[in-house]
Amino acid sequence: MINVAIDGPAGAGKSTVAKGAAAKLGFIYVDTGALYRAVGVYALRKGVDTKDAAGVSAVLPEISVELKFIDGVQHVFLNGEDVSEEIRTPDASMAASNVSAIPSVRSFLFDLQRDIASKNNCIMDGRDIGTVVLPDAQVKIFLTADPEERAMRRYKELIVKDSNVKYDDVLADLKARDYQDSHREIAPLKPADDSVVYNTTGHTLERSVDEVVDIIKEKTNG
Ligand code: DC
């Protein structure tokens, strides 16, 4: 199987670019952030402090997370319920970042990610795919962009759903999440030594997709 790892900070365009590249190559696209978001949403629903490692670990046995691909689109199921929409709120983003720093949560989600990659040609995006989950991936890309541009992209997505969203809050949340994701002890966000670092600042989506497809083809002789 051909496995492509795309890691990078929040709002770098990983999901949009990975989705576009996967469609062009006929690979499945796997968004691993959705798994951490599902665990975060469960903890929020249960009223568990998402930074409390013991509290979150205690509810993990109650959780079943599954990914299903419906018409090629990933849906995430939490105990059988499709939570693909609910996991996209700003509260779910912060909850995901919090629970993702807990080692038991990372090991809980590890096998699921490895299993999908072993059975499919896929582009998997996250924070630790090239460094921890798929260290032998044939292609590793670290996708990034300036924080202000990343916050503006995220703001434009959120404002459609909620007219009270403020750009400054989105930027502050994004910087807090980046800091937390890159400074945690376990599987911190960082480029793998053998990754191609690609900064998409100022690039259109089409250009970013084409460049990522070129990198993948070059590395896989496709
Ligand atoms: O990619 P995302 O914004 O949906 O991810 C949500 C959070 O989940 C992110 O802040 C960090 C965490 N995460 C992680 O730790 N490892 C991954 N492979 C994917 C996401």
PDB file of C-alpha atoms and ligand atoms in Angstrom:
ATOM      1  CA  MET A   1       0.000   0.000   0.000  1.00  0.00           C
ATOM      2  CA  ILE A   2       1.105   3.545  -0.649  1.00  0.00           C
ATOM      3  CA  ASN A   3       0.891   5.690   2.466  1.00  0.00           C
ATOM      4  CA  VAL A   4       1.295   9.452   2.410  1.00  0.00           C
ATOM      5  CA  ALA A   5       1.647  11.305   5.725  1.00  0.00           C
ATOM      6  CA  ILE A   6       0.681  14.965   5.832  1.00  0.00           C
ATOM      7  CA  ASP A   7       1.341  16.736   9.117  1.00  0.00           C
ATOM      8  CA  GLY A   8       1.218  20.370  10.087  1.00  0.00           C
ATOM      9  CA  PRO A   9      -0.370  22.972  12.338  1.00  0.00           C
ATOM     10  CA  ALA A  10      -4.077  23.830  12.546  1.00  0.00           C
ATOM     11  CA  GLY A  11      -5.507  25.594   9.519  1.00  0.00           C
ATOM     12  CA  ALA A  12      -2.540  24.902   7.230  1.00  0.00           C
ATOM     13  CA  GLY A  13      -4.993  23.531   4.661  1.00  0.00           C
ATOM     14  CA  LYS A  14      -4.028  19.904   5.302  1.00  0.00           C
ATOM     15  CA  SER A  15      -7.540  18.518   4.958  1.00  0.00           C
ATOM     16  CA  THR A  16      -8.505  20.491   1.841  1.00  0.00           C
ATOM     17  CA  VAL A  17      -5.194  19.839   0.108  1.00  0.00           C
ATOM     18  CA  ALA A  18      -5.073  16.173   1.154  1.00  0.00           C
ATOM     19  CA  LYS A  19      -8.670  15.641   0.006  1.00  0.00           C
ATOM     20  CA  GLY A  20      -7.936  17.216  -3.388  1.00  0.00           C
ATOM     21  CA  ALA A  21      -4.727  15.232  -3.860  1.00  0.00           C
ATOM     22  CA  ALA A  22      -6.388  11.971  -2.766  1.00  0.00           C
ATOM     23  CA  ALA A  23      -9.189  12.507  -5.303  1.00  0.00           C
ATOM     24  CA  LYS A  24      -6.653  13.046  -8.096  1.00  0.00           C
ATOM     25  CA  LEU A  25      -4.673   9.943  -7.140  1.00  0.00           C
ATOM     26  CA  GLY A  26      -7.620   7.660  -6.294  1.00  0.00           C
ATOM     27  CA  PHE A  27      -6.441   7.250  -2.685  1.00  0.00           C
ATOM     28  CA  ILE A  28      -8.633   7.509   0.400  1.00  0.00           C
ATOM     29  CA  TYR A  29      -8.178  10.540   2.604  1.00  0.00           C
ATOM     30  CA  VAL A  30      -7.990   9.951   6.353  1.00  0.00           C
ATOM     31  CA  ASP A  31      -8.379  12.877   8.737  1.00  0.00           C
ATOM     32  CA  THR A  32      -6.978  11.671  12.068  1.00  0.00           C
ATOM     33  CA  GLY A  33      -7.860  14.921  13.879  1.00  0.00           C
ATOM     34  CA  ALA A  34     -11.488  13.753  13.664  1.00  0.00           C
ATOM     35  CA  LEU A  35     -10.631  10.850  15.981  1.00  0.00           C
ATOM     36  CA  TYR A  36      -9.206  13.136  18.677  1.00  0.00           C
ATOM     37  CA  ARG A  37     -12.162  15.454  18.188  1.00  0.00           C
ATOM     38  CA  ALA A  38     -14.607  12.563  18.754  1.00  0.00           C
ATOM     39  CA  VAL A  39     -12.880  11.649  22.034  1.00  0.00           C
ATOM     40  CA  GLY A  40     -12.910  15.347  23.026  1.00  0.00           C
ATOM     41  CA  VAL A  41     -16.630  15.642  22.266  1.00  0.00           C
ATOM     42  CA  TYR A  42     -17.375  12.558  24.369  1.00  0.00           C
ATOM     43  CA  ALA A  43     -15.471  14.035  27.329  1.00  0.00           C
ATOM     44  CA  LEU A  44     -17.291  17.382  26.919  1.00  0.00           C
ATOM     45  CA  ARG A  45     -20.658  15.628  26.827  1.00  0.00           C
ATOM     46  CA  LYS A  46     -19.795  13.704  29.981  1.00  0.00           C
ATOM     47  CA  GLY A  47     -18.644  16.886  31.747  1.00  0.00           C
ATOM     48  CA  VAL A  48     -15.110  15.485  32.128  1.00  0.00           C
ATOM     49  CA  ASP A  49     -12.294  18.094  32.239  1.00  0.00           C
ATOM     50  CA  THR A  50     -10.506  17.485  28.927  1.00  0.00           C
ATOM     51  CA  LYS A  51      -7.134  18.289  30.533  1.00  0.00           C
ATOM     52  CA  ASP A  52      -7.635  15.744  33.321  1.00  0.00           C
ATOM     53  CA  ALA A  53      -5.644  12.705  32.178  1.00  0.00           C
ATOM     54  CA  ALA A  54      -7.102  10.372  34.829  1.00  0.00           C
ATOM     55  CA  GLY A  55     -10.676  11.538  34.193  1.00  0.00           C
ATOM     56  CA  VAL A  56     -10.397  11.193  30.404  1.00  0.00           C
ATOM     57  CA  SER A  57      -8.601   7.821  30.673  1.00  0.00           C
ATOM     58  CA  ALA A  58     -11.414   6.544  32.911  1.00  0.00           C
ATOM     59  CA  VAL A  59     -14.073   7.128  30.240  1.00  0.00           C
ATOM     60  CA  LEU A  60     -12.066   5.669  27.313  1.00  0.00           C
ATOM     61  CA  PRO A  61     -13.504   2.139  27.839  1.00  0.00           C
ATOM     62  CA  GLU A  62     -16.982   3.618  27.212  1.00  0.00           C
ATOM     63  CA  ILE A  63     -15.937   4.962  23.819  1.00  0.00           C
ATOM     64  CA  SER A  64     -16.005   3.343  20.416  1.00  0.00           C
ATOM     65  CA  VAL A  65     -14.738   5.472  17.522  1.00  0.00           C
ATOM     66  CA  GLU A  66     -15.079   4.328  13.914  1.00  0.00           C
ATOM     67  CA  LEU A  67     -14.303   5.895  10.565  1.00  0.00           C
ATOM     68  CA  LYS A  68     -16.560   5.063   7.626  1.00  0.00           C
ATOM     69  CA  PHE A  69     -16.091   6.204   4.061  1.00  0.00           C
ATOM     70  CA  ILE A  70     -19.453   7.084   2.503  1.00  0.00           C
ATOM     71  CA  ASP A  71     -19.210   8.052  -1.194  1.00  0.00           C
ATOM     72  CA  GLY A  72     -15.513   8.583  -0.568  1.00  0.00           C
ATOM     73  CA  VAL A  73     -16.155  11.049   2.270  1.00  0.00           C
ATOM     74  CA  GLN A  74     -14.957  10.267   5.775  1.00  0.00           C
ATOM     75  CA  HIS A  75     -17.573  10.165   8.545  1.00  0.00           C
ATOM     76  CA  VAL A  76     -16.653   9.699  12.189  1.00  0.00           C
ATOM     77  CA  PHE A  77     -18.919   7.650  14.443  1.00  0.00           C
ATOM     78  CA  LEU A  78     -18.896   7.950  18.210  1.00  0.00           C
ATOM     79  CA  ASN A  79     -20.617   4.944  19.794  1.00  0.00           C
ATOM     80  CA  GLY A  80     -22.539   4.438  16.555  1.00  0.00           C
ATOM     81  CA  GLU A  81     -23.612   8.101  16.192  1.00  0.00           C
ATOM     82  CA  ASP A  82     -22.357  10.166  13.244  1.00  0.00           C
ATOM     83  CA  VAL A  83     -20.704  13.177  14.930  1.00  0.00           C
ATOM     84  CA  SER A  84     -18.951  14.514  11.801  1.00  0.00           C
ATOM     85  CA  GLU A  85     -20.633  17.936  12.194  1.00  0.00           C
ATOM     86  CA  GLU A  86     -20.507  18.263  15.971  1.00  0.00           C
ATOM     87  CA  ILE A  87     -16.725  17.738  16.098  1.00  0.00           C
ATOM     88  CA  ARG A  88     -16.093  20.942  14.079  1.00  0.00           C
ATOM     89  CA  THR A  89     -16.977  23.548  16.736  1.00  0.00           C
ATOM     90  CA  PRO A  90     -14.246  25.706  18.364  1.00  0.00           C
ATOM     91  CA  ASP A  91     -14.945  23.975  21.720  1.00  0.00           C
ATOM     92  CA  ALA A  92     -14.395  20.584  20.085  1.00  0.00           C
ATOM     93  CA  SER A  93     -11.100  21.863  18.580  1.00  0.00           C
ATOM     94  CA  MET A  94      -9.713  22.845  21.976  1.00  0.00           C
ATOM     95  CA  ALA A  95     -11.051  19.670  23.608  1.00  0.00           C
ATOM     96  CA  ALA A  96      -9.320  17.605  20.892  1.00  0.00           C
ATOM     97  CA  SER A  97      -6.023  19.395  21.452  1.00  0.00           C
ATOM     98  CA  ASN A  98      -6.347  18.818  25.226  1.00  0.00           C
ATOM     99  CA  VAL A  99      -7.160  15.102  25.067  1.00  0.00           C
ATOM    100  CA  SER A 100      -4.529  14.530  22.384  1.00  0.00           C
ATOM    101  CA  ALA A 101      -1.788  15.329  24.923  1.00  0.00           C
ATOM    102  CA  ILE A 102      -2.902  12.346  27.058  1.00  0.00           C
ATOM    103  CA  PRO A 103      -0.830   9.191  26.311  1.00  0.00           C
ATOM    104  CA  SER A 104      -3.723   6.738  26.882  1.00  0.00           C
ATOM    105  CA  VAL A 105      -5.811   8.608  24.290  1.00  0.00           C
ATOM    106  CA  ARG A 106      -3.009   8.397  21.728  1.00  0.00           C
ATOM    107  CA  SER A 107      -2.544   4.664  22.246  1.00  0.00           C
ATOM    108  CA  PHE A 108      -6.327   4.159  22.168  1.00  0.00           C
ATOM    109  CA  LEU A 109      -6.449   5.642  18.629  1.00  0.00           C
ATOM    110  CA  PHE A 110      -3.145   4.251  17.334  1.00  0.00           C
ATOM    111  CA  ASP A 111      -4.240   0.793  16.083  1.00  0.00           C
ATOM    112  CA  LEU A 112      -7.239   2.187  14.243  1.00  0.00           C
ATOM    113  CA  GLN A 113      -4.982   4.544  12.240  1.00  0.00           C
ATOM    114  CA  ARG A 114      -2.391   1.827  11.499  1.00  0.00           C
ATOM    115  CA  ASP A 115      -5.081  -0.607  10.460  1.00  0.00           C
ATOM    116  CA  ILE A 116      -6.604   1.788   7.890  1.00  0.00           C
ATOM    117  CA  ALA A 117      -3.154   2.579   6.455  1.00  0.00           C
ATOM    118  CA  SER A 118      -2.244  -1.100   6.149  1.00  0.00           C
ATOM    119  CA  LYS A 119      -5.344  -1.816   4.046  1.00  0.00           C
ATOM    120  CA  ASN A 120      -5.585   1.247   1.790  1.00  0.00           C
ATOM    121  CA  ASN A 121      -3.578   3.521  -0.455  1.00  0.00           C
ATOM    122  CA  CYS A 122      -4.171   6.618   1.621  1.00  0.00           C
ATOM    123  CA  ILE A 123      -3.228  10.154   2.446  1.00  0.00           C
ATOM    124  CA  MET A 124      -3.447  10.498   6.208  1.00  0.00           C
ATOM    125  CA  ASP A 125      -3.298  13.886   7.866  1.00  0.00           C
ATOM    126  CA  GLY A 126      -2.574  14.807  11.469  1.00  0.00           C
ATOM    127  CA  ARG A 127       0.263  15.954  13.706  1.00  0.00           C
ATOM    128  CA  ASP A 128       2.368  12.814  14.239  1.00  0.00           C
ATOM    129  CA  ILE A 129       1.618  10.691  11.180  1.00  0.00           C
ATOM    130  CA  GLY A 130       5.111  10.885   9.651  1.00  0.00           C
ATOM    131  CA  THR A 131       6.889  10.777  13.015  1.00  0.00           C
ATOM    132  CA  VAL A 132       4.934   8.161  14.999  1.00  0.00           C
ATOM    133  CA  VAL A 133       1.916   6.557  13.314  1.00  0.00           C
ATOM    134  CA  LEU A 134       3.436   5.783   9.886  1.00  0.00           C
ATOM    135  CA  PRO A 135       7.207   6.205  10.261  1.00  0.00           C
ATOM    136  CA  ASP A 136       7.670   4.086   7.115  1.00  0.00           C
ATOM    137  CA  ALA A 137       5.276   6.085   4.928  1.00  0.00           C
ATOM    138  CA  GLN A 138       6.659   6.398   1.378  1.00  0.00           C
ATOM    139  CA  VAL A 139       5.882  10.122   1.350  1.00  0.00           C
ATOM    140  CA  LYS A 140       5.910  12.605   4.238  1.00  0.00           C
ATOM    141  CA  ILE A 141       4.858  16.195   3.805  1.00  0.00           C
ATOM    142  CA  PHE A 142       4.842  18.900   6.472  1.00  0.00           C
ATOM    143  CA  LEU A 143       2.299  21.469   5.356  1.00  0.00           C
ATOM    144  CA  THR A 144       2.362  24.876   6.954  1.00  0.00           C
ATOM    145  CA  ALA A 145       1.408  28.527   6.386  1.00  0.00           C
ATOM    146  CA  ASP A 146       1.740  31.806   8.302  1.00  0.00           C
ATOM    147  CA  PRO A 147      -0.516  31.946  11.407  1.00  0.00           C
ATOM    148  CA  GLU A 148      -2.457  35.004  10.160  1.00  0.00           C
ATOM    149  CA  GLU A 149      -3.308  33.286   6.891  1.00  0.00           C
ATOM    150  CA  ARG A 150      -4.256  30.075   8.662  1.00  0.00           C
ATOM    151  CA  ALA A 151      -6.513  32.007  11.064  1.00  0.00           C
ATOM    152  CA  MET A 152      -8.179  33.849   8.168  1.00  0.00           C
ATOM    153  CA  ARG A 153      -8.931  30.566   6.379  1.00  0.00           C
ATOM    154  CA  ARG A 154     -10.418  29.096   9.574  1.00  0.00           C
ATOM    155  CA  TYR A 155     -12.377  32.331  10.259  1.00  0.00           C
ATOM    156  CA  LYS A 156     -13.970  32.186   6.797  1.00  0.00           C
ATOM    157  CA  GLU A 157     -15.096  28.590   7.452  1.00  0.00           C
ATOM    158  CA  LEU A 158     -16.552  29.408  10.874  1.00  0.00           C
ATOM    159  CA  ILE A 159     -18.275  32.732  10.062  1.00  0.00           C
ATOM    160  CA  VAL A 160     -20.624  30.940   7.656  1.00  0.00           C
ATOM    161  CA  LYS A 161     -21.998  28.906  10.560  1.00  0.00           C
ATOM    162  CA  ASP A 162     -21.790  31.530  13.326  1.00  0.00           C
ATOM    163  CA  SER A 163     -21.903  35.286  12.612  1.00  0.00           C
ATOM    164  CA  ASN A 164     -20.529  36.115  16.100  1.00  0.00           C
ATOM    165  CA  VAL A 165     -17.102  34.615  15.384  1.00  0.00           C
ATOM    166  CA  LYS A 166     -14.225  37.134  15.728  1.00  0.00           C
ATOM    167  CA  TYR A 167     -11.011  36.887  13.698  1.00  0.00           C
ATOM    168  CA  ASP A 168      -8.865  37.847  16.723  1.00  0.00           C
ATOM    169  CA  ASP A 169     -10.381  35.010  18.776  1.00  0.00           C
ATOM    170  CA  VAL A 170      -9.758  32.522  15.968  1.00  0.00           C
ATOM    171  CA  LEU A 171      -6.112  33.657  15.714  1.00  0.00           C
ATOM    172  CA  ALA A 172      -5.620  33.439  19.496  1.00  0.00           C
ATOM    173  CA  ASP A 173      -7.199  29.941  19.655  1.00  0.00           C
ATOM    174  CA  LEU A 174      -5.083  28.750  16.758  1.00  0.00           C
ATOM    175  CA  LYS A 175      -1.850  30.018  18.318  1.00  0.00           C
ATOM    176  CA  ALA A 176      -2.776  28.428  21.667  1.00  0.00           C
ATOM    177  CA  ARG A 177      -3.496  25.109  19.951  1.00  0.00           C
ATOM    178  CA  ASP A 178      -0.251  25.233  17.914  1.00  0.00           C
ATOM    179  CA  TYR A 179       1.748  25.914  21.064  1.00  0.00           C
ATOM    180  CA  GLN A 180       0.048  23.110  22.970  1.00  0.00           C
ATOM    181  CA  ASP A 181       0.309  20.611  20.072  1.00  0.00           C
ATOM    182  CA  SER A 182       4.011  21.314  19.505  1.00  0.00           C
ATOM    183  CA  HIS A 183       5.098  21.440  23.137  1.00  0.00           C
ATOM    184  CA  ARG A 184       3.423  18.325  24.539  1.00  0.00           C
ATOM    185  CA  GLU A 185       5.666  15.524  25.751  1.00  0.00           C
ATOM    186  CA  ILE A 186       4.122  12.797  23.647  1.00  0.00           C
ATOM    187  CA  ALA A 187       4.166  12.834  19.824  1.00  0.00           C
ATOM    188  CA  PRO A 188       4.550  16.628  19.518  1.00  0.00           C
ATOM    189  CA  LEU A 189       3.849  18.339  16.226  1.00  0.00           C
ATOM    190  CA  LYS A 190       7.130  18.586  14.302  1.00  0.00           C
ATOM    191  CA  PRO A 191       8.335  17.776  10.799  1.00  0.00           C
ATOM    192  CA  ALA A 192       9.727  14.249  10.383  1.00  0.00           C
ATOM    193  CA  ASP A 193      13.440  14.337   9.482  1.00  0.00           C
ATOM    194  CA  ASP A 194      12.636  12.865   6.069  1.00  0.00           C
ATOM    195  CA  SER A 195       9.640  15.088   5.313  1.00  0.00           C
ATOM    196  CA  VAL A 196       9.240  17.674   2.573  1.00  0.00           C
ATOM    197  CA  VAL A 197       8.281  20.979   4.223  1.00  0.00           C
ATOM    198  CA  TYR A 198       5.808  22.917   2.096  1.00  0.00           C
ATOM    199  CA  ASN A 199       4.664  26.432   3.072  1.00  0.00           C
ATOM    200  CA  THR A 200       1.384  27.271   1.324  1.00  0.00           C
ATOM    201  CA  THR A 201       1.233  30.976   2.290  1.00  0.00           C
ATOM    202  CA  GLY A 202      -0.127  32.955  -0.657  1.00  0.00           C
ATOM    203  CA  HIS A 203      -0.764  29.841  -2.743  1.00  0.00           C
ATOM    204  CA  THR A 204      -4.176  29.026  -4.193  1.00  0.00           C
ATOM    205  CA  LEU A 205      -5.758  25.731  -3.257  1.00  0.00           C
ATOM    206  CA  GLU A 206      -5.302  24.442  -6.821  1.00  0.00           C
ATOM    207  CA  ARG A 207      -1.593  25.221  -6.743  1.00  0.00           C
ATOM    208  CA  SER A 208      -1.149  23.559  -3.338  1.00  0.00           C
ATOM    209  CA  VAL A 209      -2.984  20.412  -4.504  1.00  0.00           C
ATOM    210  CA  ASP A 210      -0.927  20.236  -7.707  1.00  0.00           C
ATOM    211  CA  GLU A 211       2.353  20.682  -5.838  1.00  0.00           C
ATOM    212  CA  VAL A 212       1.432  18.003  -3.292  1.00  0.00           C
ATOM    213  CA  VAL A 213       0.417  15.609  -6.101  1.00  0.00           C
ATOM    214  CA  ASP A 214       3.785  16.313  -7.800  1.00  0.00           C
ATOM    215  CA  ILE A 215       5.692  15.573  -4.571  1.00  0.00           C
ATOM    216  CA  ILE A 216       3.778  12.296  -4.136  1.00  0.00           C
ATOM    217  CA  LYS A 217       4.334  11.215  -7.745  1.00  0.00           C
ATOM    218  CA  GLU A 218       8.007  12.077  -7.587  1.00  0.00           C
ATOM    219  CA  LYS A 219       8.530  10.061  -4.378  1.00  0.00           C
ATOM    220  CA  THR A 220       6.544   7.052  -5.583  1.00  0.00           C
ATOM    221  CA  ASN A 221       7.772   7.101  -9.170  1.00  0.00           C
ATOM    222  CA  GLY A 222       4.121   7.429 -10.213  1.00  0.00           C
TER     223      GLY A 222
HETATM  224  O1   DC B   1      -6.372  18.365  12.632  1.00  0.00           O
HETATM  225  P1   DC B   1      -7.397  18.878  13.651  1.00  0.00           P
HETATM  226  O2   DC B   1      -7.368  20.358  13.836  1.00  0.00           O
HETATM  227  O3   DC B   1      -8.769  18.375  13.387  1.00  0.00           O
HETATM  228  O4   DC B   1      -6.915  18.216  15.031  1.00  0.00           O
HETATM  229  C1   DC B   1      -7.545  18.479  16.254  1.00  0.00           C
HETATM  230  C2   DC B   1      -6.545  18.275  17.399  1.00  0.00           C
HETATM  231  O5   DC B   1      -6.215  16.876  17.505  1.00  0.00           O
HETATM  232  C3   DC B   1      -5.222  18.997  17.233  1.00  0.00           C
HETATM  233  O6   DC B   1      -5.224  20.247  17.906  1.00  0.00           O
HETATM  234  C4   DC B   1      -4.188  18.057  17.806  1.00  0.00           C
HETATM  235  C5   DC B   1      -4.830  16.709  17.800  1.00  0.00           C
HETATM  236  N1   DC B   1      -4.248  15.783  16.822  1.00  0.00           N
HETATM  237  C6   DC B   1      -3.147  15.070  17.213  1.00  0.00           C
HETATM  238  O7   DC B   1      -2.645  15.284  18.303  1.00  0.00           O
HETATM  239  N2   DC B   1      -2.611  14.132  16.382  1.00  0.00           N
HETATM  240  C7   DC B   1      -3.137  13.910  15.176  1.00  0.00           C
HETATM  241  N3   DC B   1      -2.591  12.968  14.397  1.00  0.00           N
HETATM  242  C8   DC B   1      -4.255  14.660  14.734  1.00  0.00           C
HETATM  243  C9   DC B   1      -4.781  15.604  15.579  1.00  0.00           C
END
